mmCIF file of C-alpha atoms and ligand atoms in Angstrom:
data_model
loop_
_atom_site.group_PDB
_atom_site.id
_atom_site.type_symbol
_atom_site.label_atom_id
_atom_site.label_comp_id
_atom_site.label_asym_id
_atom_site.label_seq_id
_atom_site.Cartn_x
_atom_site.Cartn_y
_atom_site.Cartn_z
ATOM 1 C CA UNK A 1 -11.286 21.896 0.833
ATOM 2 C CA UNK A 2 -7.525 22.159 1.743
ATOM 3 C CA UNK A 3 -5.666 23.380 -1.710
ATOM 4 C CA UNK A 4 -1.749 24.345 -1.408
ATOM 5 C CA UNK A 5 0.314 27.168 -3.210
ATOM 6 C CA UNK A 6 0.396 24.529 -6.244
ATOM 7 C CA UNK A 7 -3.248 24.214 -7.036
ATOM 8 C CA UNK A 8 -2.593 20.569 -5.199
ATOM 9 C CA UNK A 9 -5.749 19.177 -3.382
ATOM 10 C CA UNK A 10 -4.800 17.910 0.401
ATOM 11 C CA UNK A 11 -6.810 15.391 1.396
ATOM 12 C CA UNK A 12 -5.294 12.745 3.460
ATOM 13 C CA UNK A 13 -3.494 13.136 6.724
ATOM 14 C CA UNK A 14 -0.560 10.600 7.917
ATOM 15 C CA UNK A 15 -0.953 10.908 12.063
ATOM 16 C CA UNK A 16 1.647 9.646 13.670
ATOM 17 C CA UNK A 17 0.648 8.769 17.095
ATOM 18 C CA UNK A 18 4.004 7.716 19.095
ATOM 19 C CA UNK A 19 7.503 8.105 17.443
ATOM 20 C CA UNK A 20 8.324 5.254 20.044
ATOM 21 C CA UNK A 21 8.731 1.671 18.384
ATOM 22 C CA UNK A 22 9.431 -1.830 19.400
ATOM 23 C CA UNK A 23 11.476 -2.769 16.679
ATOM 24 C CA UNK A 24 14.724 -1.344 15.857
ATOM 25 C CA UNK A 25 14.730 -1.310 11.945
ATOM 26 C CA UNK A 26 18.485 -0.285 10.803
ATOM 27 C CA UNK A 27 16.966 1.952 7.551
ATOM 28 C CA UNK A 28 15.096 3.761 10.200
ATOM 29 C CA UNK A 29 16.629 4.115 13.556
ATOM 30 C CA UNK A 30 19.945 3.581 15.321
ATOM 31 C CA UNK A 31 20.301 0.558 17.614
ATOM 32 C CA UNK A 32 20.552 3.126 20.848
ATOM 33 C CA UNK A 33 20.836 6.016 21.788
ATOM 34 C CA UNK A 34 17.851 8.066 20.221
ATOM 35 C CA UNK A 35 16.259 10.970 21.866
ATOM 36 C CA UNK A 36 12.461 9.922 22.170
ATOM 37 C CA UNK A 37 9.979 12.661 22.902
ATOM 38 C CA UNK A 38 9.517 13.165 26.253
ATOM 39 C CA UNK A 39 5.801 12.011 27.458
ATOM 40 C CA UNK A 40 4.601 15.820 27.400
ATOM 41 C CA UNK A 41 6.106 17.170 24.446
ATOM 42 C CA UNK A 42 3.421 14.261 22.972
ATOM 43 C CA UNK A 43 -0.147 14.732 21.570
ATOM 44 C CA UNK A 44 -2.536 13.581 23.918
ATOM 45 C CA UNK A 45 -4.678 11.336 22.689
ATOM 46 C CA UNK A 46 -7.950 14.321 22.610
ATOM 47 C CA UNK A 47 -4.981 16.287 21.250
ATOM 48 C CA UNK A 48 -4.882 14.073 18.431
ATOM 49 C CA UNK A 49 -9.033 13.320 17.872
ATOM 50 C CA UNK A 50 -9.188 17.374 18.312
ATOM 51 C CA UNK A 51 -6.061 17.445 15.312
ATOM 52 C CA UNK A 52 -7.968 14.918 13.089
ATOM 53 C CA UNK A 53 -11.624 16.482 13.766
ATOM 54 C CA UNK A 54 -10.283 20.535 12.979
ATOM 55 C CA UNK A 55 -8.156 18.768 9.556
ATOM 56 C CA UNK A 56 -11.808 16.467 8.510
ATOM 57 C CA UNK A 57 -13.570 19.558 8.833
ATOM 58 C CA UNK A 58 -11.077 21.667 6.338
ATOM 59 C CA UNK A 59 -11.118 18.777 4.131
ATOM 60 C CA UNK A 60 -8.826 15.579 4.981
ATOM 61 C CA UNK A 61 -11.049 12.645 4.200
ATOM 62 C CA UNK A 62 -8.276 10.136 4.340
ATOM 63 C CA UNK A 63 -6.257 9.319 7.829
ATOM 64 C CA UNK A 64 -3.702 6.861 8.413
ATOM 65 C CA UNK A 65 -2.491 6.269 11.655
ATOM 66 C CA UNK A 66 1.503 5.487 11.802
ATOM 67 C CA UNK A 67 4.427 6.085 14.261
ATOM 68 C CA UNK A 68 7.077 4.944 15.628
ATOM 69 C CA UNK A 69 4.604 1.942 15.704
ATOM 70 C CA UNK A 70 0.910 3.025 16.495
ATOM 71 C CA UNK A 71 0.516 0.068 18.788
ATOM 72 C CA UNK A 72 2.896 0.961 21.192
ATOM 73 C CA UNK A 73 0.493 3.251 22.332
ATOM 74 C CA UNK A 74 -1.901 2.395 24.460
ATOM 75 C CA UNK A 75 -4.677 4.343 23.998
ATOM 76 C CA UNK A 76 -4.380 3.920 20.375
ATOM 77 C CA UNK A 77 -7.728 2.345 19.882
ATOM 78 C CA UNK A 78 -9.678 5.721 22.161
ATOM 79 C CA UNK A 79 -8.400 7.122 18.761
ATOM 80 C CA UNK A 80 -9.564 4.867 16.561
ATOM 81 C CA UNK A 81 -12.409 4.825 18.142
ATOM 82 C CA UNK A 82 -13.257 8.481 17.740
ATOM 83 C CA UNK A 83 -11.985 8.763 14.105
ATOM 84 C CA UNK A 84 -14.825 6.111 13.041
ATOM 85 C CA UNK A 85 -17.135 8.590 14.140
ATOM 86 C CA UNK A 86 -16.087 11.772 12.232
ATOM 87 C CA UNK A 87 -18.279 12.401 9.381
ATOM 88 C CA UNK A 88 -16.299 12.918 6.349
ATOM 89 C CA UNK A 89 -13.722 10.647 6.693
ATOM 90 C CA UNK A 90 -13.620 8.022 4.380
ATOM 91 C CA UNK A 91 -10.889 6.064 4.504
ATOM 92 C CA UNK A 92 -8.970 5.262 7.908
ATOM 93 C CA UNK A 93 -5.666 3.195 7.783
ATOM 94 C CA UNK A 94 -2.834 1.941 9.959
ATOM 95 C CA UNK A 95 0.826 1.514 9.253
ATOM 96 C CA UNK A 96 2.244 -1.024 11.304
ATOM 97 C CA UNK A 97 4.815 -3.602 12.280
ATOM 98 C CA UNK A 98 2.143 -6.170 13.114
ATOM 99 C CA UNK A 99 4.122 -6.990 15.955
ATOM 100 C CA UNK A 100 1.215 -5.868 18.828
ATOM 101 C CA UNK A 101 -1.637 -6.220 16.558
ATOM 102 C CA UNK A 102 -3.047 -9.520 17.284
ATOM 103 C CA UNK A 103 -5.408 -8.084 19.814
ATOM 104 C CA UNK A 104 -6.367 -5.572 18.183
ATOM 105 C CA UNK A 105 -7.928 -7.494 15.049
ATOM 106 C CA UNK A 106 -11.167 -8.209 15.486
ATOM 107 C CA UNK A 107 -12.099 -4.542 17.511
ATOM 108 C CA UNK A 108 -10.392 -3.158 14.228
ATOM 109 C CA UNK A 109 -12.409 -5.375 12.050
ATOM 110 C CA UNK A 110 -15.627 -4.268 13.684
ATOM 111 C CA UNK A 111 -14.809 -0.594 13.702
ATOM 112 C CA UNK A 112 -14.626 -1.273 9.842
ATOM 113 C CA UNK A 113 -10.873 -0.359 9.194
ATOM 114 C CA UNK A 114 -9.869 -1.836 6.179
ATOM 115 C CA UNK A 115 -6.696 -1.096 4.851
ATOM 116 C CA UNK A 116 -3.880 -1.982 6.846
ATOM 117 C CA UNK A 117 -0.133 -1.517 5.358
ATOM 118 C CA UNK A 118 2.325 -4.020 7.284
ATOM 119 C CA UNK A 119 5.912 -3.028 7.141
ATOM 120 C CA UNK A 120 7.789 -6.771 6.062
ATOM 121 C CA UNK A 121 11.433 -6.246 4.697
ATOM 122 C CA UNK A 122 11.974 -9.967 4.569
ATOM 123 C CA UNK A 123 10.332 -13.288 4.872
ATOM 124 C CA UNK A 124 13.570 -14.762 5.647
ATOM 125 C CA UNK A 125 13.598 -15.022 9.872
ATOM 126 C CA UNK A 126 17.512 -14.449 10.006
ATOM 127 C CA UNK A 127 17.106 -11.348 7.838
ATOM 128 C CA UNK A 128 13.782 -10.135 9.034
ATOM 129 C CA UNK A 129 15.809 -10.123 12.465
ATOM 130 C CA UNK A 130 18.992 -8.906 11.299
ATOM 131 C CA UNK A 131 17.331 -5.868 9.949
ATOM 132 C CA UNK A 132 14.659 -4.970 12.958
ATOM 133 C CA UNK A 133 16.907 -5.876 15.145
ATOM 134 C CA UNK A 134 14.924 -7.502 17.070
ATOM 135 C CA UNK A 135 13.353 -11.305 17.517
ATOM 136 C CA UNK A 136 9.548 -10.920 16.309
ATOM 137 C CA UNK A 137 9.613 -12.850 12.759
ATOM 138 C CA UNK A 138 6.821 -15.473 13.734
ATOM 139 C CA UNK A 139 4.607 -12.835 15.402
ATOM 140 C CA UNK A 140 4.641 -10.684 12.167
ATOM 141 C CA UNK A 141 4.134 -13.284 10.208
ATOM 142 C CA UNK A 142 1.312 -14.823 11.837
ATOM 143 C CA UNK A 143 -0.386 -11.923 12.393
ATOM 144 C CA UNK A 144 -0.119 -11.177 8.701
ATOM 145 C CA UNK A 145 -2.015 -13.838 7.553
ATOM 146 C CA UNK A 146 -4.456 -13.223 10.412
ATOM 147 C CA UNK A 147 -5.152 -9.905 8.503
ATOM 148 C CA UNK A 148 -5.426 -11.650 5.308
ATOM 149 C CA UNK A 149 -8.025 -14.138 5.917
ATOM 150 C CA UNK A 150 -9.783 -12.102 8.206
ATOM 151 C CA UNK A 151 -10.195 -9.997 5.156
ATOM 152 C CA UNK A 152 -8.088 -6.791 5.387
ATOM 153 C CA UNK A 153 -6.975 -5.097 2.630
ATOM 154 C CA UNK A 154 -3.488 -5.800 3.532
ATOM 155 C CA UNK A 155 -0.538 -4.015 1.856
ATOM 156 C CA UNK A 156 3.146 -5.346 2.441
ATOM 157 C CA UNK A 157 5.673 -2.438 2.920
ATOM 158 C CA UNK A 158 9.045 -3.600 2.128
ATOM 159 C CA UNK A 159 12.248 -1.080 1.798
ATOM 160 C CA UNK A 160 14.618 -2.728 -0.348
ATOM 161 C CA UNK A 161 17.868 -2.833 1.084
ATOM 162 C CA UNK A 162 21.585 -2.441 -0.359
ATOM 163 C CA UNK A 163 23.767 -5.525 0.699
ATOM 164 C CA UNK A 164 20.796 -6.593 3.110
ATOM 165 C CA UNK A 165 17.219 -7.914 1.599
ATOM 166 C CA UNK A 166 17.545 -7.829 -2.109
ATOM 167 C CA UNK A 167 17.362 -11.732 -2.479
ATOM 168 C CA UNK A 168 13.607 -11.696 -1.000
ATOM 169 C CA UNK A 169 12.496 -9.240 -3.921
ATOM 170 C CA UNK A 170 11.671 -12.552 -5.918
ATOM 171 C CA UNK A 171 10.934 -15.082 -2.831
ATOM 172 C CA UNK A 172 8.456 -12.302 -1.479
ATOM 173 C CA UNK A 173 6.256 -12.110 -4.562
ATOM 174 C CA UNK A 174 6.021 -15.918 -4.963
ATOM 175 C CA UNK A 175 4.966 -16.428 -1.031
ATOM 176 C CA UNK A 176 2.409 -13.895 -1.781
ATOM 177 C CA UNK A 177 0.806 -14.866 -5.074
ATOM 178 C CA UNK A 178 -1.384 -17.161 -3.394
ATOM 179 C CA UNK A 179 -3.034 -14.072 -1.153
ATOM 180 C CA UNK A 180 -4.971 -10.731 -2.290
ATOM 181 C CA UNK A 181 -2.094 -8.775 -1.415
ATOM 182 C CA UNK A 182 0.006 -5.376 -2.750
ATOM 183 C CA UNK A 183 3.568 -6.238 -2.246
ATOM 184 C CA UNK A 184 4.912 -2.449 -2.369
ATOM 185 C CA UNK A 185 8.513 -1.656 -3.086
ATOM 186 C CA UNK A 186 9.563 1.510 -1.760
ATOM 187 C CA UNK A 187 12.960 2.790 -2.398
ATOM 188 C CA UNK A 188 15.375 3.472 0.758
ATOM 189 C CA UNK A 189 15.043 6.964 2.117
ATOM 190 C CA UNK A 190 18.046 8.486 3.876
ATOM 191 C CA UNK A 191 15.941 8.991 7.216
ATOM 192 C CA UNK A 192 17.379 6.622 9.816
ATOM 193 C CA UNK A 193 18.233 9.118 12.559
ATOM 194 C CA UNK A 194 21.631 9.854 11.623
ATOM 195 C CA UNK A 195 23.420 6.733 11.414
ATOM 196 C CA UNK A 196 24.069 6.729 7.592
ATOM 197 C CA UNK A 197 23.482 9.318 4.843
ATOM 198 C CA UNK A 198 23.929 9.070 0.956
ATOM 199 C CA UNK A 199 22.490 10.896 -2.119
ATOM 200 C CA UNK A 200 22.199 7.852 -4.373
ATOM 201 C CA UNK A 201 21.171 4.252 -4.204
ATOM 202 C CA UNK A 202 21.319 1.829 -5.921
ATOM 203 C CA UNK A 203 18.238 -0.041 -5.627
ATOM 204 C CA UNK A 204 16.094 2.426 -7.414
ATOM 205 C CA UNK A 205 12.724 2.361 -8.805
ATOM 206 C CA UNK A 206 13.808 1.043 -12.086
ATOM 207 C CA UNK A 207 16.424 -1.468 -11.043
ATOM 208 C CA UNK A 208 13.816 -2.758 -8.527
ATOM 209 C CA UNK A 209 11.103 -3.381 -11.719
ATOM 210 C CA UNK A 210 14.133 -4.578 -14.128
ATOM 211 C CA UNK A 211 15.001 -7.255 -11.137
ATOM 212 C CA UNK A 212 11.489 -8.445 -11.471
ATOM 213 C CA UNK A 213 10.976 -8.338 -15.129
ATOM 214 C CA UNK A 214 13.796 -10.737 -15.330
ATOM 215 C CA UNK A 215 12.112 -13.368 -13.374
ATOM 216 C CA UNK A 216 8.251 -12.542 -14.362
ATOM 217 C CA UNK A 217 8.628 -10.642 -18.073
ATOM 218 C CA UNK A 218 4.821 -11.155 -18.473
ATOM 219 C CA UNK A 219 3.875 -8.548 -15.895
ATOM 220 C CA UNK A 220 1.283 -5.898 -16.718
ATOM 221 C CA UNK A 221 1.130 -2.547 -15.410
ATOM 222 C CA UNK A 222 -2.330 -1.451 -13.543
ATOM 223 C CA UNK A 223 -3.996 1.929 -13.628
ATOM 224 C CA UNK A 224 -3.302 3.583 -10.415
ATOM 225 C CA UNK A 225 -5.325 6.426 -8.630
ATOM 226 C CA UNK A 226 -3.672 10.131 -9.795
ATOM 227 C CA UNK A 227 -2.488 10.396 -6.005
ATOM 228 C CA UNK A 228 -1.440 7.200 -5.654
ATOM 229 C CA UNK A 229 2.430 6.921 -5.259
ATOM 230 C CA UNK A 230 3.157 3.878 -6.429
ATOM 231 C CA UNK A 231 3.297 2.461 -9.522
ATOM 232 C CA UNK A 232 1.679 -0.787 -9.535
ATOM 233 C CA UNK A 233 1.885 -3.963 -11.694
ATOM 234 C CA UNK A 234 0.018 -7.551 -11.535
ATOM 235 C CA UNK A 235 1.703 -10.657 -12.875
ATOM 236 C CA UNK A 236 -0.917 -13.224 -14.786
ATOM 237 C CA UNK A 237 -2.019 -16.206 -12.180
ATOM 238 C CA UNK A 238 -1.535 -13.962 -8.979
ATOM 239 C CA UNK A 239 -3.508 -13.260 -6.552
ATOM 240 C CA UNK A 240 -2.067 -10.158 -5.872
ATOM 241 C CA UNK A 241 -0.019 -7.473 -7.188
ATOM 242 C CA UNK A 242 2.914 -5.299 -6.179
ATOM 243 C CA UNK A 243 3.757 -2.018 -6.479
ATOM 244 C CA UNK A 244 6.830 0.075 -6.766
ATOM 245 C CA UNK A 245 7.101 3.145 -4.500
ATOM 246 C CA UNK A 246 10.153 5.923 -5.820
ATOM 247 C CA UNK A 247 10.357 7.798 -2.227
ATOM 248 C CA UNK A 248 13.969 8.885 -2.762
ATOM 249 C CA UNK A 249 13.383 9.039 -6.951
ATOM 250 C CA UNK A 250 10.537 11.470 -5.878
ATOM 251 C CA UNK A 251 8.665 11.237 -9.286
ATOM 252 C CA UNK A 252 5.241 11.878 -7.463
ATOM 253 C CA UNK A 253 5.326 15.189 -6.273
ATOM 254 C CA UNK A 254 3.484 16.166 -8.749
ATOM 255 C CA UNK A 255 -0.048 15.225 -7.711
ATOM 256 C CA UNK A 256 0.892 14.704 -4.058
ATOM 257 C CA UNK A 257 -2.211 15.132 -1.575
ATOM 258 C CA UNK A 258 -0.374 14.945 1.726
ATOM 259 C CA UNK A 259 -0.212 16.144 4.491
ATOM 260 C CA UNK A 260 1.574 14.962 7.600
ATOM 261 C CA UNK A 261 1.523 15.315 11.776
ATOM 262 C CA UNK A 262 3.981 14.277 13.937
ATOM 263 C CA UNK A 263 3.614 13.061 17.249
ATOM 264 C CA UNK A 264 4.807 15.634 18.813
ATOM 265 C CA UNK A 265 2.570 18.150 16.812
ATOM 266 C CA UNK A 266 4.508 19.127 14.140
ATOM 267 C CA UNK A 267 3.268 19.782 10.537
ATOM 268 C CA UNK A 268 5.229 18.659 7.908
ATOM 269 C CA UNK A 269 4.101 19.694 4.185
ATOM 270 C CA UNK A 270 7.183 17.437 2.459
ATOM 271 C CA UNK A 271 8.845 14.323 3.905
ATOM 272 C CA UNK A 272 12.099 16.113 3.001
ATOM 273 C CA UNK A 273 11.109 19.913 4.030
ATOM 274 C CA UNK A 274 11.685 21.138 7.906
ATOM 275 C CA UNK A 275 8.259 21.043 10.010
ATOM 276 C CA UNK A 276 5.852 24.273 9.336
ATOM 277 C CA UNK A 277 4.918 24.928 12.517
ATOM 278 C CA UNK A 278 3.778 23.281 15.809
ATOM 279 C CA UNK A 279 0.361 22.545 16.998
ATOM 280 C CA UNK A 280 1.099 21.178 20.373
ATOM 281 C CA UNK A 281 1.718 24.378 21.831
ATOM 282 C CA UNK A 282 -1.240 26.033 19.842
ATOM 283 C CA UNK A 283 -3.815 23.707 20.812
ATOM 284 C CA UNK A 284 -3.384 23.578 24.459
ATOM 285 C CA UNK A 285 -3.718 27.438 24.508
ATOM 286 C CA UNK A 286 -7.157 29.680 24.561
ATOM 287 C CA UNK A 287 -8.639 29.786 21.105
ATOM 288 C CA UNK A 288 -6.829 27.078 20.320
ATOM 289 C CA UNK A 289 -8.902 25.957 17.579
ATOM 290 C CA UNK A 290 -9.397 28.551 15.604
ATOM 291 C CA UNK A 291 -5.168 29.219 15.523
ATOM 292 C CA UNK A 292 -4.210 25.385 15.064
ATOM 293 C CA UNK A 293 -7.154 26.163 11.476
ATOM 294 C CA UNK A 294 -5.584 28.905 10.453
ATOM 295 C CA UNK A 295 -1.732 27.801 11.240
ATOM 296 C CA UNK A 296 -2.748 24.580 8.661
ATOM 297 C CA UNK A 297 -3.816 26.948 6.158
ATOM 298 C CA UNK A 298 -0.599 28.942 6.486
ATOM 299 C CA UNK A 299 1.440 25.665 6.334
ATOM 300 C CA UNK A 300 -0.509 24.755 3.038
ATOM 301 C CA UNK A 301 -0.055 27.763 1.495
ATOM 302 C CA UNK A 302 3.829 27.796 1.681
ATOM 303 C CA UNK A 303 4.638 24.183 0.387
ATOM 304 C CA UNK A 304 7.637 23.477 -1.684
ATOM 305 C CA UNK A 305 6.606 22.287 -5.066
ATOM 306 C CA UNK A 306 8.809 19.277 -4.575
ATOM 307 C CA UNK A 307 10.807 16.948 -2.632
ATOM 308 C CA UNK A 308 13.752 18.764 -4.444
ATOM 309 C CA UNK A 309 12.660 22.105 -3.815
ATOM 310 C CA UNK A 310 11.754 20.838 -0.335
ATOM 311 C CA UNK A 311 14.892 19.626 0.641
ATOM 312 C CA UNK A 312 16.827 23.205 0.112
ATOM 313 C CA UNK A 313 14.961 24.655 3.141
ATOM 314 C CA UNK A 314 17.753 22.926 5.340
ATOM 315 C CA UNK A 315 20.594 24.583 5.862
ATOM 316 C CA UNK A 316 22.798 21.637 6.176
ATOM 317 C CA UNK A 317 21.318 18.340 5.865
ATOM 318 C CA UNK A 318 17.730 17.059 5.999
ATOM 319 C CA UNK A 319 18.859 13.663 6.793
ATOM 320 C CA UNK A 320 19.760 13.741 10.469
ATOM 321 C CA UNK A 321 15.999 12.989 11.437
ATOM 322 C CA UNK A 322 14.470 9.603 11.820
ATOM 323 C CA UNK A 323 10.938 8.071 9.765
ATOM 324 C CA UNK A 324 10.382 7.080 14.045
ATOM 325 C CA UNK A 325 9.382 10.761 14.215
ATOM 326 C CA UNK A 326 8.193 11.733 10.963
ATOM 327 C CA UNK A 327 5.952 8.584 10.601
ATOM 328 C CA UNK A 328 7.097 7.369 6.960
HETATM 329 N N1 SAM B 401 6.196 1.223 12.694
HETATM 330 C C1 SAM B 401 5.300 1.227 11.607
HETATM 331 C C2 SAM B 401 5.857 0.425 10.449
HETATM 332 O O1 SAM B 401 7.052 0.136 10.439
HETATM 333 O O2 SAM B 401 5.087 0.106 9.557
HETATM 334 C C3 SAM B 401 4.906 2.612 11.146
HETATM 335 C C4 SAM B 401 5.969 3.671 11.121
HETATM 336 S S1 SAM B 401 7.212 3.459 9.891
HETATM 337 C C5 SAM B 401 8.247 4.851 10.217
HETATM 338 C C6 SAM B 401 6.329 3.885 8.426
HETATM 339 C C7 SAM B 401 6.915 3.386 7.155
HETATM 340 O O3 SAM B 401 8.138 4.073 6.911
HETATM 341 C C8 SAM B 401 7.251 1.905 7.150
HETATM 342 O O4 SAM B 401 6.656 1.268 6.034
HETATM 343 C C9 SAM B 401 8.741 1.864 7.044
HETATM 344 O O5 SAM B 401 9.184 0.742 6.351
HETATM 345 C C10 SAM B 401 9.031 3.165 6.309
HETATM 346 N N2 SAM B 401 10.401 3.639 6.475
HETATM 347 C C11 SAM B 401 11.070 3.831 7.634
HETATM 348 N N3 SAM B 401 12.334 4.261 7.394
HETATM 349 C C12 SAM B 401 12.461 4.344 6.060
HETATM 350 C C13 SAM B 401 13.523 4.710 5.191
HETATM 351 N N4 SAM B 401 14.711 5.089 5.668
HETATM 352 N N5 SAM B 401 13.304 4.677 3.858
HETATM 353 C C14 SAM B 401 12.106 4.293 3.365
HETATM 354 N N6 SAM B 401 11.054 3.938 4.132
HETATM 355 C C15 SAM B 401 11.219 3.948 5.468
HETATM 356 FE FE1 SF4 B 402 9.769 0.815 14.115
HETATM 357 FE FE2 SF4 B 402 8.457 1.113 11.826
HETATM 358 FE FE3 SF4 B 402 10.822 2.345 12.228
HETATM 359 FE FE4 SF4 B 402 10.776 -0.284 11.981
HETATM 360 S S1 SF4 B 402 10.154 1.208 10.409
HETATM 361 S S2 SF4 B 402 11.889 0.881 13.564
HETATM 362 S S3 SF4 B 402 8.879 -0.820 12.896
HETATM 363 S S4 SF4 B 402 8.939 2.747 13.287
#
């Protein structure tokens, strides 16, 4: 069991495989001009089974896979692959664009992934494109409901926006009261590679809930698991719920159970902290096991209580990185 300098249990890895996407998401990336990883500074894919296998065995039993977008890469599915077969892991999940899903389904289906989180900031195709960046609306969408019906348990990822989605908070829940699905609303982060920074927003976690109270003041809140970081609600004759998620408002740090790999090996305890150390390196040396173990316990051990706390390691500002390489 993996326990940090908090008495926190650590028990689910977010893997990013690729911190290359397809879509160009304004809250997360500039339009040009960002410095990908070159091909070698990357995980291989072993790299990454041998990262997930040494982490299961010291006590992750939750993985998701995330990026950049995780289907950019093509050997994705070796890794998904291998993960089904590590004893101890429970629970393996994606976060993804849907855009290059599609042929992926069904091998995901019969691999017995479940729980797939699909990043949707709009269901409006002008917006949806203004904000990626990029002209996929109708592939999203239909692989969305692809997911659905074929049974996933799909969770809807959408960032609300300042100026830029707000009038699909209420449109979104409505599409989706007719399918079993978590419409999360997470709370812009300051991570988009540099091109804007601020320290407050407006669409917070409350004015988010108060904005949907308005239109549906019969909503009931749901229990949620201790971990879990959002707060969800259900509204009566829905199919689904949705969820509220206060990443910048950082009111979870509390009982968080993460911990996080980039794709270029980096460990990183808090969203908001620096890296902890590198693995790349690490692994592809002699005894490489045995120092990538005990550099995880290390990295454990010295975790910043919270986002707060986390966000003082940096000398100047934590918000010149990009969620492309950090994996959300
Ligand atoms: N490409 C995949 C996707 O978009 O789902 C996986 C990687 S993406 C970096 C992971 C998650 O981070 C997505 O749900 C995305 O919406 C979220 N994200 C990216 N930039 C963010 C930001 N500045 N603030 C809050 N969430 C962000
Ligand atoms: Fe790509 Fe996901 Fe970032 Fe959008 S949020 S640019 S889909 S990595």
């Amino acid at each position: 069991m993996l326990i940090d300098n908090h008495n926190r249990e650590i028990n689910y890895l977010r893997l990013a495989v690729t911190d290359r996407c397809n879509l160009r998401c304004n809250y997360c990336m500039p339009s040009e001009g960002i410095n990908f990883a070159k091909n070698d500074k990357l995980l291989t894919i072993e790299e990454l089974i041998q990262v997930g296998s040494i982490l299961v065995e010291q006590g992750i039993d939750k993985i998701r896979i995330t990026g950049g977008e995780p289907f950019v890469r093509k050997d994705v599915m070796v890794l998904m692959r291998a993960l089904t077969k590590m004893e101890g892991l429970e629970d393996i999940s994606i976060t993804t664009n849907a855009t290059l899903i599609g042929s992926h389904i069904y091998e995901l289906k019969a691999l017995g992934i479940k729980n797939i989180n699909v990043s949707l900031d709009s269901i409006n195709k002008e917006t949806f494109e203004r904000i990626t960046r990029r002209k996929q609306f109708e592939t999203v969408h239909n692989n969305l409901i692809r997911l659905i019906t074929e049974g996933f348990n799909v969770r809807i990822n959408f960032i609300v926006l300042d100026g830029q989605n707000e009038q699909d908070i209420l449109p979104i829940i409505e599409v989706m009261k007719h399918y079993n699905v978590s419409v999360r609303f997470l709370e812009e982060m300051p991570f988009n590679g540099g091109s804007k920074n601020f320290t407050s927003i407006k669409w917070n976690y409350k004015a988010i809930l108060e904005h949907i109270a308005q239109a549906y003041p019969d909503y009931q809140k749901l229990e949620s698991p201790k971990t879990s970081t959002s707060i969800n609600y259900k509204i009566p004759g829905h199919q689904g719920t949705f969820g509220i998620i206060p990443s910048f408002s950082r009111t979870f740090c509390g009982s968080c159970n993460r911990l996080r790999v980039t794709a270029t090996g980096d460990v990183v305890t808090c969203l908001y902290g620096k890296p902890k150390v590198n693995l790349r390196d690490i692994i592809r040396e002699a005894d490489g096991e045995e120092n990538v173990k005990s550099a995880i316990l290390n990295a454990i051990g010295n975790r910043a209580k919270t986002g707060f706390d986390a966000q003082q390691e940096h000398s100047t500002t934590v918000f010149d990185s990009s969620m492309t390489s950090i994996g959300g």
